[in-house]
JSON list of C-alpha atoms and ligand atoms in Angstrom, two decimals:
[
{"chain": "A", "resi": 1, "resn": "MET", "atom": "CA", "xyz": [-32.80, 12.40, -0.57]},
{"chain": "A", "resi": 2, "resn": "SER", "atom": "CA", "xyz": [-32.19, 12.38, 3.19]},
{"chain": "A", "resi": 3, "resn": "SER", "atom": "CA", "xyz": [-32.09, 8.61, 3.65]},
{"chain": "A", "resi": 4, "resn": "VAL", "atom": "CA", "xyz": [-32.05, 7.39, 0.08]},
{"chain": "A", "resi": 5, "resn": "VAL", "atom": "CA", "xyz": [-31.03, 3.80, -0.65]},
{"chain": "A", "resi": 6, "resn": "VAL", "atom": "CA", "xyz": [-30.26, 2.88, -4.27]},
{"chain": "A", "resi": 7, "resn": "ALA", "atom": "CA", "xyz": [-30.24, -0.88, -4.96]},
{"chain": "A", "resi": 8, "resn": "VAL", "atom": "CA", "xyz": [-28.39, -2.05, -8.07]},
{"chain": "A", "resi": 9, "resn": "ASP", "atom": "CA", "xyz": [-28.58, -5.75, -8.95]},
{"chain": "A", "resi": 10, "resn": "GLY", "atom": "CA", "xyz": [-27.60, -7.57, -12.12]},
{"chain": "A", "resi": 11, "resn": "THR", "atom": "CA", "xyz": [-25.48, -10.12, -13.89]},
{"chain": "A", "resi": 12, "resn": "SER", "atom": "CA", "xyz": [-21.74, -10.53, -13.39]},
{"chain": "A", "resi": 13, "resn": "GLY", "atom": "CA", "xyz": [-19.67, -7.95, -15.25]},
{"chain": "A", "resi": 14, "resn": "SER", "atom": "CA", "xyz": [-22.60, -5.76, -16.33]},
{"chain": "A", "resi": 15, "resn": "GLY", "atom": "CA", "xyz": [-20.87, -2.63, -15.03]},
{"chain": "A", "resi": 16, "resn": "LYS", "atom": "CA", "xyz": [-22.45, -2.46, -11.58]},
{"chain": "A", "resi": 17, "resn": "SER", "atom": "CA", "xyz": [-19.30, -1.42, -9.69]},
{"chain": "A", "resi": 18, "resn": "SER", "atom": "CA", "xyz": [-18.23, 1.39, -12.02]},
{"chain": "A", "resi": 19, "resn": "THR", "atom": "CA", "xyz": [-21.81, 2.65, -12.27]},
{"chain": "A", "resi": 20, "resn": "CYS", "atom": "CA", "xyz": [-22.52, 2.54, -8.54]},
{"chain": "A", "resi": 21, "resn": "ARG", "atom": "CA", "xyz": [-19.26, 4.21, -7.57]},
{"chain": "A", "resi": 22, "resn": "ALA", "atom": "CA", "xyz": [-19.79, 7.04, -10.05]},
{"chain": "A", "resi": 23, "resn": "VAL", "atom": "CA", "xyz": [-23.44, 7.53, -9.02]},
{"chain": "A", "resi": 24, "resn": "ALA", "atom": "CA", "xyz": [-22.52, 7.60, -5.33]},
{"chain": "A", "resi": 25, "resn": "ASP", "atom": "CA", "xyz": [-19.69, 10.06, -5.99]},
{"chain": "A", "resi": 26, "resn": "ARG", "atom": "CA", "xyz": [-21.93, 12.38, -8.06]},
{"chain": "A", "resi": 27, "resn": "LEU", "atom": "CA", "xyz": [-24.70, 12.39, -5.44]},
{"chain": "A", "resi": 28, "resn": "GLY", "atom": "CA", "xyz": [-22.51, 12.44, -2.31]},
{"chain": "A", "resi": 29, "resn": "LEU", "atom": "CA", "xyz": [-23.71, 9.02, -1.18]},
{"chain": "A", "resi": 30, "resn": "ARG", "atom": "CA", "xyz": [-21.86, 6.07, 0.35]},
{"chain": "A", "resi": 31, "resn": "TYR", "atom": "CA", "xyz": [-21.22, 2.89, -1.66]},
{"chain": "A", "resi": 32, "resn": "LEU", "atom": "CA", "xyz": [-21.41, -0.78, -0.67]},
{"chain": "A", "resi": 33, "resn": "ASP", "atom": "CA", "xyz": [-20.11, -3.64, -2.83]},
{"chain": "A", "resi": 34, "resn": "THR", "atom": "CA", "xyz": [-21.81, -6.76, -1.42]},
{"chain": "A", "resi": 35, "resn": "GLY", "atom": "CA", "xyz": [-20.06, -8.95, -4.02]},
{"chain": "A", "resi": 36, "resn": "ALA", "atom": "CA", "xyz": [-16.76, -8.00, -2.37]},
{"chain": "A", "resi": 37, "resn": "GLN", "atom": "CA", "xyz": [-18.12, -9.37, 0.93]},
{"chain": "A", "resi": 38, "resn": "TYR", "atom": "CA", "xyz": [-19.04, -12.72, -0.67]},
{"chain": "A", "resi": 39, "resn": "ARG", "atom": "CA", "xyz": [-15.60, -12.74, -2.30]},
{"chain": "A", "resi": 40, "resn": "ALA", "atom": "CA", "xyz": [-13.90, -11.98, 1.04]},
{"chain": "A", "resi": 41, "resn": "MET", "atom": "CA", "xyz": [-15.79, -14.85, 2.71]},
{"chain": "A", "resi": 42, "resn": "THR", "atom": "CA", "xyz": [-14.70, -17.12, -0.17]},
{"chain": "A", "resi": 43, "resn": "TRP", "atom": "CA", "xyz": [-11.07, -15.97, 0.01]},
{"chain": "A", "resi": 44, "resn": "TRP", "atom": "CA", "xyz": [-11.04, -16.83, 3.74]},
{"chain": "A", "resi": 45, "resn": "MET", "atom": "CA", "xyz": [-12.53, -20.31, 3.07]},
{"chain": "A", "resi": 46, "resn": "LEU", "atom": "CA", "xyz": [-9.84, -21.01, 0.44]},
{"chain": "A", "resi": 47, "resn": "ALA", "atom": "CA", "xyz": [-7.10, -19.68, 2.75]},
{"chain": "A", "resi": 48, "resn": "HIS", "atom": "CA", "xyz": [-8.32, -22.11, 5.43]},
{"chain": "A", "resi": 49, "resn": "ASP", "atom": "CA", "xyz": [-8.47, -25.12, 3.06]},
{"chain": "A", "resi": 50, "resn": "ILE", "atom": "CA", "xyz": [-12.23, -25.44, 3.42]},
{"chain": "A", "resi": 51, "resn": "ASP", "atom": "CA", "xyz": [-13.78, -27.38, 0.52]},
{"chain": "A", "resi": 52, "resn": "VAL", "atom": "CA", "xyz": [-16.09, -24.79, -1.06]},
{"chain": "A", "resi": 53, "resn": "HIS", "atom": "CA", "xyz": [-18.31, -27.55, -2.46]},
{"chain": "A", "resi": 54, "resn": "ASP", "atom": "CA", "xyz": [-18.92, -28.97, 1.04]},
{"chain": "A", "resi": 55, "resn": "ALA", "atom": "CA", "xyz": [-21.94, -26.89, 2.04]},
{"chain": "A", "resi": 56, "resn": "ALA", "atom": "CA", "xyz": [-21.94, -28.22, 5.62]},
{"chain": "A", "resi": 57, "resn": "GLY", "atom": "CA", "xyz": [-18.25, -27.30, 6.08]},
{"chain": "A", "resi": 58, "resn": "VAL", "atom": "CA", "xyz": [-18.79, -23.84, 4.61]},
{"chain": "A", "resi": 59, "resn": "ALA", "atom": "CA", "xyz": [-21.87, -23.33, 6.80]},
{"chain": "A", "resi": 60, "resn": "ALA", "atom": "CA", "xyz": [-19.99, -24.35, 9.96]},
{"chain": "A", "resi": 61, "resn": "ALA", "atom": "CA", "xyz": [-17.17, -21.87, 9.22]},
{"chain": "A", "resi": 62, "resn": "ALA", "atom": "CA", "xyz": [-19.30, -18.96, 8.02]},
{"chain": "A", "resi": 63, "resn": "ALA", "atom": "CA", "xyz": [-19.51, -17.21, 11.39]},
{"chain": "A", "resi": 64, "resn": "THR", "atom": "CA", "xyz": [-15.74, -17.06, 11.94]},
{"chain": "A", "resi": 65, "resn": "PRO", "atom": "CA", "xyz": [-14.12, -14.48, 9.61]},
{"chain": "A", "resi": 66, "resn": "VAL", "atom": "CA", "xyz": [-14.50, -10.82, 10.57]},
{"chain": "A", "resi": 67, "resn": "ILE", "atom": "CA", "xyz": [-15.40, -8.97, 7.36]},
{"chain": "A", "resi": 68, "resn": "GLU", "atom": "CA", "xyz": [-15.45, -5.17, 7.22]},
{"chain": "A", "resi": 69, "resn": "SER", "atom": "CA", "xyz": [-16.40, -2.93, 4.28]},
{"chain": "A", "resi": 70, "resn": "GLY", "atom": "CA", "xyz": [-15.39, 0.71, 3.82]},
{"chain": "A", "resi": 71, "resn": "THR", "atom": "CA", "xyz": [-18.06, 2.72, 1.99]},
{"chain": "A", "resi": 72, "resn": "ASP", "atom": "CA", "xyz": [-16.15, 5.59, 0.34]},
{"chain": "A", "resi": 73, "resn": "PRO", "atom": "CA", "xyz": [-17.04, 5.41, -3.38]},
{"chain": "A", "resi": 74, "resn": "LEU", "atom": "CA", "xyz": [-13.61, 6.77, -4.34]},
{"chain": "A", "resi": 75, "resn": "GLY", "atom": "CA", "xyz": [-11.72, 4.12, -2.36]},
{"chain": "A", "resi": 76, "resn": "PRO", "atom": "CA", "xyz": [-13.90, 1.31, -1.03]},
{"chain": "A", "resi": 77, "resn": "THR", "atom": "CA", "xyz": [-12.01, -1.15, 1.18]},
{"chain": "A", "resi": 78, "resn": "ILE", "atom": "CA", "xyz": [-12.63, -4.73, 2.23]},
{"chain": "A", "resi": 79, "resn": "THR", "atom": "CA", "xyz": [-10.80, -6.45, 5.08]},
{"chain": "A", "resi": 80, "resn": "VAL", "atom": "CA", "xyz": [-10.90, -9.94, 6.56]},
{"chain": "A", "resi": 81, "resn": "ASP", "atom": "CA", "xyz": [-9.64, -10.26, 10.14]},
{"chain": "A", "resi": 82, "resn": "GLY", "atom": "CA", "xyz": [-8.03, -6.84, 9.71]},
{"chain": "A", "resi": 83, "resn": "THR", "atom": "CA", "xyz": [-6.16, -7.68, 6.45]},
{"chain": "A", "resi": 84, "resn": "ASP", "atom": "CA", "xyz": [-6.96, -5.73, 3.28]},
{"chain": "A", "resi": 85, "resn": "VAL", "atom": "CA", "xyz": [-7.90, -8.32, 0.63]},
{"chain": "A", "resi": 86, "resn": "SER", "atom": "CA", "xyz": [-9.08, -5.95, -2.15]},
{"chain": "A", "resi": 87, "resn": "VAL", "atom": "CA", "xyz": [-6.64, -7.45, -4.67]},
{"chain": "A", "resi": 88, "resn": "GLU", "atom": "CA", "xyz": [-6.78, -11.10, -3.57]},
{"chain": "A", "resi": 89, "resn": "ILE", "atom": "CA", "xyz": [-10.58, -11.33, -3.88]},
{"chain": "A", "resi": 90, "resn": "ARG", "atom": "CA", "xyz": [-10.37, -10.72, -7.66]},
{"chain": "A", "resi": 91, "resn": "SER", "atom": "CA", "xyz": [-8.26, -13.85, -8.37]},
{"chain": "A", "resi": 92, "resn": "ASP", "atom": "CA", "xyz": [-9.36, -16.65, -10.72]},
{"chain": "A", "resi": 93, "resn": "ALA", "atom": "CA", "xyz": [-9.52, -18.99, -7.70]},
{"chain": "A", "resi": 94, "resn": "VAL", "atom": "CA", "xyz": [-12.04, -16.73, -5.96]},
{"chain": "A", "resi": 95, "resn": "ASN", "atom": "CA", "xyz": [-13.97, -16.18, -9.23]},
{"chain": "A", "resi": 96, "resn": "ALA", "atom": "CA", "xyz": [-14.42, -19.93, -9.53]},
{"chain": "A", "resi": 97, "resn": "ALA", "atom": "CA", "xyz": [-15.38, -20.55, -5.88]},
{"chain": "A", "resi": 98, "resn": "VAL", "atom": "CA", "xyz": [-17.53, -17.54, -4.96]},
{"chain": "A", "resi": 99, "resn": "SER", "atom": "CA", "xyz": [-20.86, -18.66, -6.44]},
{"chain": "A", "resi": 100, "resn": "PRO", "atom": "CA", "xyz": [-20.86, -22.07, -4.71]},
{"chain": "A", "resi": 101, "resn": "VAL", "atom": "CA", "xyz": [-20.00, -20.39, -1.38]},
{"chain": "A", "resi": 102, "resn": "SER", "atom": "CA", "xyz": [-22.77, -17.83, -1.96]},
{"chain": "A", "resi": 103, "resn": "THR", "atom": "CA", "xyz": [-25.44, -20.55, -2.23]},
{"chain": "A", "resi": 104, "resn": "VAL", "atom": "CA", "xyz": [-24.94, -21.52, 1.44]},
{"chain": "A", "resi": 105, "resn": "PRO", "atom": "CA", "xyz": [-27.75, -20.02, 3.59]},
{"chain": "A", "resi": 106, "resn": "GLU", "atom": "CA", "xyz": [-25.48, -19.47, 6.64]},
{"chain": "A", "resi": 107, "resn": "VAL", "atom": "CA", "xyz": [-23.09, -17.40, 4.49]},
{"chain": "A", "resi": 108, "resn": "ARG", "atom": "CA", "xyz": [-25.97, -15.31, 3.17]},
{"chain": "A", "resi": 109, "resn": "SER", "atom": "CA", "xyz": [-27.63, -14.68, 6.53]},
{"chain": "A", "resi": 110, "resn": "ARG", "atom": "CA", "xyz": [-24.30, -13.59, 8.05]},
{"chain": "A", "resi": 111, "resn": "LEU", "atom": "CA", "xyz": [-23.52, -11.18, 5.21]},
{"chain": "A", "resi": 112, "resn": "VAL", "atom": "CA", "xyz": [-27.09, -9.88, 4.83]},
{"chain": "A", "resi": 113, "resn": "ALA", "atom": "CA", "xyz": [-27.01, -8.91, 8.52]},
{"chain": "A", "resi": 114, "resn": "LEU", "atom": "CA", "xyz": [-23.76, -6.97, 7.93]},
{"chain": "A", "resi": 115, "resn": "GLN", "atom": "CA", "xyz": [-25.26, -5.32, 4.85]},
{"chain": "A", "resi": 116, "resn": "ARG", "atom": "CA", "xyz": [-28.45, -4.25, 6.66]},
{"chain": "A", "resi": 117, "resn": "GLU", "atom": "CA", "xyz": [-26.36, -2.70, 9.42]},
{"chain": "A", "resi": 118, "resn": "LEU", "atom": "CA", "xyz": [-24.47, -0.57, 6.89]},
{"chain": "A", "resi": 119, "resn": "ILE", "atom": "CA", "xyz": [-27.53, 0.29, 4.79]},
{"chain": "A", "resi": 120, "resn": "GLY", "atom": "CA", "xyz": [-29.59, 1.25, 7.85]},
{"chain": "A", "resi": 121, "resn": "ALA", "atom": "CA", "xyz": [-27.88, 4.63, 8.14]},
{"chain": "A", "resi": 122, "resn": "GLY", "atom": "CA", "xyz": [-29.15, 5.48, 4.63]},
{"chain": "A", "resi": 123, "resn": "ARG", "atom": "CA", "xyz": [-27.62, 7.62, 1.86]},
{"chain": "A", "resi": 124, "resn": "ILE", "atom": "CA", "xyz": [-26.00, 4.67, 0.10]},
{"chain": "A", "resi": 125, "resn": "VAL", "atom": "CA", "xyz": [-25.74, 2.97, -3.29]},
{"chain": "A", "resi": 126, "resn": "VAL", "atom": "CA", "xyz": [-25.61, -0.82, -2.88]},
{"chain": "A", "resi": 127, "resn": "GLU", "atom": "CA", "xyz": [-24.68, -3.34, -5.55]},
{"chain": "A", "resi": 128, "resn": "GLY", "atom": "CA", "xyz": [-25.30, -7.09, -5.58]},
{"chain": "A", "resi": 129, "resn": "ARG", "atom": "CA", "xyz": [-27.69, -9.78, -6.76]},
{"chain": "A", "resi": 130, "resn": "ASP", "atom": "CA", "xyz": [-30.47, -9.68, -4.16]},
{"chain": "A", "resi": 131, "resn": "ILE", "atom": "CA", "xyz": [-30.43, -6.12, -2.80]},
{"chain": "A", "resi": 132, "resn": "GLY", "atom": "CA", "xyz": [-33.78, -4.96, -4.24]},
{"chain": "A", "resi": 133, "resn": "SER", "atom": "CA", "xyz": [-35.44, -8.35, -3.75]},
{"chain": "A", "resi": 134, "resn": "VAL", "atom": "CA", "xyz": [-34.23, -9.52, -0.32]},
{"chain": "A", "resi": 135, "resn": "VAL", "atom": "CA", "xyz": [-31.72, -7.29, 1.48]},
{"chain": "A", "resi": 136, "resn": "TRP", "atom": "CA", "xyz": [-33.53, -3.94, 1.16]},
{"chain": "A", "resi": 137, "resn": "PRO", "atom": "CA", "xyz": [-36.82, -4.30, -0.74]},
{"chain": "A", "resi": 138, "resn": "GLU", "atom": "CA", "xyz": [-37.90, -0.84, 0.47]},
{"chain": "A", "resi": 139, "resn": "ALA", "atom": "CA", "xyz": [-35.05, 0.85, -1.50]},
{"chain": "A", "resi": 140, "resn": "ALA", "atom": "CA", "xyz": [-36.25, 4.13, -3.05]},
{"chain": "A", "resi": 141, "resn": "VAL", "atom": "CA", "xyz": [-34.64, 3.27, -6.38]},
{"chain": "A", "resi": 142, "resn": "LYS", "atom": "CA", "xyz": [-34.04, -0.22, -7.75]},
{"chain": "A", "resi": 143, "resn": "ILE", "atom": "CA", "xyz": [-32.01, -0.90, -10.88]},
{"chain": "A", "resi": 144, "resn": "TYR", "atom": "CA", "xyz": [-31.49, -4.18, -12.73]},
{"chain": "A", "resi": 145, "resn": "LEU", "atom": "CA", "xyz": [-28.34, -3.81, -14.84]},
{"chain": "A", "resi": 146, "resn": "THR", "atom": "CA", "xyz": [-27.48, -6.28, -17.60]},
{"chain": "A", "resi": 147, "resn": "ALA", "atom": "CA", "xyz": [-25.42, -6.47, -20.81]},
{"chain": "A", "resi": 148, "resn": "ASP", "atom": "CA", "xyz": [-24.75, -9.05, -23.50]},
{"chain": "A", "resi": 149, "resn": "PRO", "atom": "CA", "xyz": [-22.25, -11.70, -22.35]},
{"chain": "A", "resi": 150, "resn": "SER", "atom": "CA", "xyz": [-19.70, -10.83, -25.05]},
{"chain": "A", "resi": 151, "resn": "ALA", "atom": "CA", "xyz": [-19.71, -7.13, -24.08]},
{"chain": "A", "resi": 152, "resn": "ARG", "atom": "CA", "xyz": [-19.37, -8.01, -20.40]},
{"chain": "A", "resi": 153, "resn": "ALA", "atom": "CA", "xyz": [-16.46, -10.38, -21.06]},
{"chain": "A", "resi": 154, "resn": "ALA", "atom": "CA", "xyz": [-14.61, -7.90, -23.29]},
{"chain": "A", "resi": 155, "resn": "ARG", "atom": "CA", "xyz": [-14.91, -5.12, -20.68]},
{"chain": "A", "resi": 156, "resn": "ARG", "atom": "CA", "xyz": [-13.89, -7.36, -17.78]},
{"chain": "A", "resi": 157, "resn": "ALA", "atom": "CA", "xyz": [-10.89, -8.80, -19.65]},
{"chain": "A", "resi": 158, "resn": "LEU", "atom": "CA", "xyz": [-9.78, -5.27, -20.56]},
{"chain": "A", "resi": 159, "resn": "GLU", "atom": "CA", "xyz": [-10.07, -4.19, -16.90]},
{"chain": "A", "resi": 160, "resn": "ASN", "atom": "CA", "xyz": [-7.75, -7.06, -16.05]},
{"chain": "A", "resi": 161, "resn": "GLY", "atom": "CA", "xyz": [-5.25, -5.90, -18.67]},
{"chain": "A", "resi": 162, "resn": "ALA", "atom": "CA", "xyz": [-5.92, -8.74, -21.13]},
{"chain": "A", "resi": 163, "resn": "ASP", "atom": "CA", "xyz": [-7.73, -8.32, -24.42]},
{"chain": "A", "resi": 164, "resn": "ASP", "atom": "CA", "xyz": [-6.68, -11.41, -26.40]},
{"chain": "A", "resi": 165, "resn": "ALA", "atom": "CA", "xyz": [-9.45, -13.64, -27.77]},
{"chain": "A", "resi": 166, "resn": "GLU", "atom": "CA", "xyz": [-8.53, -16.61, -25.60]},
{"chain": "A", "resi": 167, "resn": "ARG", "atom": "CA", "xyz": [-8.66, -14.61, -22.37]},
{"chain": "A", "resi": 168, "resn": "ILE", "atom": "CA", "xyz": [-11.97, -12.96, -23.39]},
{"chain": "A", "resi": 169, "resn": "ALA", "atom": "CA", "xyz": [-13.49, -16.39, -24.11]},
{"chain": "A", "resi": 170, "resn": "ALA", "atom": "CA", "xyz": [-12.30, -17.71, -20.72]},
{"chain": "A", "resi": 171, "resn": "THR", "atom": "CA", "xyz": [-13.70, -14.61, -18.98]},
{"chain": "A", "resi": 172, "resn": "GLU", "atom": "CA", "xyz": [-17.07, -15.05, -20.72]},
{"chain": "A", "resi": 173, "resn": "ALA", "atom": "CA", "xyz": [-17.23, -18.70, -19.65]},
{"chain": "A", "resi": 174, "resn": "SER", "atom": "CA", "xyz": [-16.44, -17.72, -16.04]},
{"chain": "A", "resi": 175, "resn": "LEU", "atom": "CA", "xyz": [-19.10, -14.94, -15.99]},
{"chain": "A", "resi": 176, "resn": "LEU", "atom": "CA", "xyz": [-21.76, -17.25, -17.47]},
{"chain": "A", "resi": 177, "resn": "ALA", "atom": "CA", "xyz": [-20.94, -20.04, -15.02]},
{"chain": "A", "resi": 178, "resn": "ARG", "atom": "CA", "xyz": [-21.44, -17.60, -12.13]},
{"chain": "A", "resi": 179, "resn": "ASP", "atom": "CA", "xyz": [-24.68, -16.24, -13.62]},
{"chain": "A", "resi": 180, "resn": "GLU", "atom": "CA", "xyz": [-26.06, -19.74, -13.92]},
{"chain": "A", "resi": 181, "resn": "ILE", "atom": "CA", "xyz": [-25.37, -20.64, -10.28]},
{"chain": "A", "resi": 182, "resn": "ASP", "atom": "CA", "xyz": [-26.48, -17.20, -9.03]},
{"chain": "A", "resi": 183, "resn": "SER", "atom": "CA", "xyz": [-29.78, -17.35, -10.95]},
{"chain": "A", "resi": 184, "resn": "GLY", "atom": "CA", "xyz": [-30.55, -20.98, -10.13]},
{"chain": "A", "resi": 185, "resn": "ARG", "atom": "CA", "xyz": [-29.83, -21.11, -6.40]},
{"chain": "A", "resi": 186, "resn": "ALA", "atom": "CA", "xyz": [-32.62, -21.79, -3.89]},
{"chain": "A", "resi": 187, "resn": "VAL", "atom": "CA", "xyz": [-31.91, -18.84, -1.57]},
{"chain": "A", "resi": 188, "resn": "ALA", "atom": "CA", "xyz": [-32.04, -15.24, -2.87]},
{"chain": "A", "resi": 189, "resn": "PRO", "atom": "CA", "xyz": [-31.41, -16.00, -6.57]},
{"chain": "A", "resi": 190, "resn": "LEU", "atom": "CA", "xyz": [-30.43, -13.24, -8.96]},
{"chain": "A", "resi": 191, "resn": "THR", "atom": "CA", "xyz": [-33.72, -11.82, -10.20]},
{"chain": "A", "resi": 192, "resn": "MET", "atom": "CA", "xyz": [-35.20, -8.51, -11.26]},
{"chain": "A", "resi": 193, "resn": "ALA", "atom": "CA", "xyz": [-36.85, -7.10, -8.11]},
{"chain": "A", "resi": 194, "resn": "ASP", "atom": "CA", "xyz": [-40.44, -5.83, -8.16]},
{"chain": "A", "resi": 195, "resn": "GLY", "atom": "CA", "xyz": [-40.40, -2.19, -9.20]},
{"chain": "A", "resi": 196, "resn": "ALA", "atom": "CA", "xyz": [-36.86, -2.29, -10.63]},
{"chain": "A", "resi": 197, "resn": "ALA", "atom": "CA", "xyz": [-35.89, -0.34, -13.75]},
{"chain": "A", "resi": 198, "resn": "HIS", "atom": "CA", "xyz": [-34.06, -2.53, -16.27]},
{"chain": "A", "resi": 199, "resn": "ILE", "atom": "CA", "xyz": [-31.02, -0.92, -17.89]},
{"chain": "A", "resi": 200, "resn": "ASP", "atom": "CA", "xyz": [-29.12, -2.78, -20.62]},
{"chain": "A", "resi": 201, "resn": "SER", "atom": "CA", "xyz": [-25.60, -1.36, -20.79]},
{"chain": "A", "resi": 202, "resn": "THR", "atom": "CA", "xyz": [-24.50, -3.26, -23.94]},
{"chain": "A", "resi": 203, "resn": "HIS", "atom": "CA", "xyz": [-24.68, -0.23, -26.25]},
{"chain": "A", "resi": 204, "resn": "ARG", "atom": "CA", "xyz": [-24.31, 2.50, -23.65]},
{"chain": "A", "resi": 205, "resn": "THR", "atom": "CA", "xyz": [-21.18, 4.16, -22.31]},
{"chain": "A", "resi": 206, "resn": "LEU", "atom": "CA", "xyz": [-20.54, 4.25, -18.58]},
{"chain": "A", "resi": 207, "resn": "ASP", "atom": "CA", "xyz": [-21.43, 7.97, -18.52]},
{"chain": "A", "resi": 208, "resn": "GLU", "atom": "CA", "xyz": [-24.77, 7.28, -20.23]},
{"chain": "A", "resi": 209, "resn": "VAL", "atom": "CA", "xyz": [-25.67, 4.59, -17.69]},
{"chain": "A", "resi": 210, "resn": "VAL", "atom": "CA", "xyz": [-24.60, 6.83, -14.80]},
{"chain": "A", "resi": 211, "resn": "ASP", "atom": "CA", "xyz": [-26.73, 9.70, -16.17]},
{"chain": "A", "resi": 212, "resn": "LEU", "atom": "CA", "xyz": [-29.74, 7.37, -16.39]},
{"chain": "A", "resi": 213, "resn": "VAL", "atom": "CA", "xyz": [-29.37, 6.16, -12.82]},
{"chain": "A", "resi": 214, "resn": "VAL", "atom": "CA", "xyz": [-28.72, 9.66, -11.43]},
{"chain": "A", "resi": 215, "resn": "GLY", "atom": "CA", "xyz": [-31.85, 10.83, -13.29]},
{"chain": "A", "resi": 216, "resn": "LEU", "atom": "CA", "xyz": [-33.93, 8.07, -11.72]},
{"chain": "A", "resi": 217, "resn": "VAL", "atom": "CA", "xyz": [-32.63, 8.89, -8.25]},
{"chain": "A", "resi": 218, "resn": "MET", "atom": "CA", "xyz": [-33.37, 12.61, -8.69]},
{"chain": "A", "resi": 219, "resn": "GLU", "atom": "CA", "xyz": [-36.90, 11.81, -9.95]},
{"chain": "A", "resi": 220, "resn": "THR", "atom": "CA", "xyz": [-37.77, 9.26, -7.32]},
{"chain": "A", "resi": 221, "resn": "ALA", "atom": "CA", "xyz": [-35.94, 10.03, -4.12]},
{"chain": "B", "resi": 301, "resn": "LIG", "atom": "O1", "xyz": [-20.54, -8.63, -7.77]},
{"chain": "B", "resi": 301, "resn": "LIG", "atom": "P1", "xyz": [-19.49, -9.70, -7.92]},
{"chain": "B", "resi": 301, "resn": "LIG", "atom": "O2", "xyz": [-19.42, -10.25, -9.31]},
{"chain": "B", "resi": 301, "resn": "LIG", "atom": "O3", "xyz": [-18.17, -9.32, -7.37]},
{"chain": "B", "resi": 301, "resn": "LIG", "atom": "O4", "xyz": [-20.03, -10.89, -7.00]},
{"chain": "B", "resi": 301, "resn": "LIG", "atom": "C1", "xyz": [-19.34, -12.09, -6.86]},
{"chain": "B", "resi": 301, "resn": "LIG", "atom": "C2", "xyz": [-20.31, -13.21, -6.50]},
{"chain": "B", "resi": 301, "resn": "LIG", "atom": "O5", "xyz": [-20.83, -12.99, -5.19]},
{"chain": "B", "resi": 301, "resn": "LIG", "atom": "C3", "xyz": [-21.53, -13.35, -7.40]},
{"chain": "B", "resi": 301, "resn": "LIG", "atom": "O6", "xyz": [-21.26, -14.10, -8.58]},
{"chain": "B", "resi": 301, "resn": "LIG", "atom": "C4", "xyz": [-22.50, -14.08, -6.48]},
{"chain": "B", "resi": 301, "resn": "LIG", "atom": "O7", "xyz": [-22.24, -15.46, -6.44]},
{"chain": "B", "resi": 301, "resn": "LIG", "atom": "C5", "xyz": [-22.16, -13.50, -5.10]},
{"chain": "B", "resi": 301, "resn": "LIG", "atom": "N1", "xyz": [-23.07, -12.44, -4.68]},
{"chain": "B", "resi": 301, "resn": "LIG", "atom": "C6", "xyz": [-24.28, -12.81, -4.14]},
{"chain": "B", "resi": 301, "resn": "LIG", "atom": "N2", "xyz": [-25.11, -11.86, -3.65]},
{"chain": "B", "resi": 301, "resn": "LIG", "atom": "C7", "xyz": [-24.79, -10.56, -3.69]},
{"chain": "B", "resi": 301, "resn": "LIG", "atom": "C8", "xyz": [-23.57, -10.16, -4.28]},
{"chain": "B", "resi": 301, "resn": "LIG", "atom": "C9", "xyz": [-22.73, -11.12, -4.78]},
{"chain": "B", "resi": 301, "resn": "LIG", "atom": "O8", "xyz": [-24.60, -13.99, -4.09]},
{"chain": "B", "resi": 301, "resn": "LIG", "atom": "N3", "xyz": [-25.62, -9.66, -3.15]}
]
């Protein structure tokens, strides 16, 4: 397990963050949330009034913000130009804009370089959409985590303190819209990487999913 890299990809809201943080904590590994980096880039674009649907404008600005990720699974941090944006990057505005921003190749190449720098030191659980396929195909363990859209929406709405039917329906629509853009984009689309183990979390508790992933890491790494 000396330099193990665990790559966890999957659809929006499938439980990647909770799973990865718990797995990293149990195994004494670091944790990297690449979605938070795409969100931080998006937050910065919105804060600078850049039209997120203008790919050329987004591409031209992509090199400017300084994005830094902390990798402690018990308290991961994300800063842009030195400001902690952990809360701001979870807003509805960022939810709606992050997938368009993430289709821009200049955004991806900038963030993939940051990710490879952090992963290079090893001993890390990394979550995203393209980790096992593009960012770190040599990962010792690759997981593809999914769940039914209604289960994902109910969990996500609950996390955000809202469990009324209207809010759950809006959350499901937002998750599905992101999945569609993430799966259909030309560069690094969401896909199950070669050699990945598919885990469906719809009818499993968080602990059950964590046990499965920890088992795979112990077997493989
Ligand atoms: O993981 P999370 O849902 O926070 O990711 C937010 C968005 O960031 C995704 O919907 C996707 O558009 C983008 N993303 C990506 N590649 C990654 C991680 C996230 O394109 N490796």
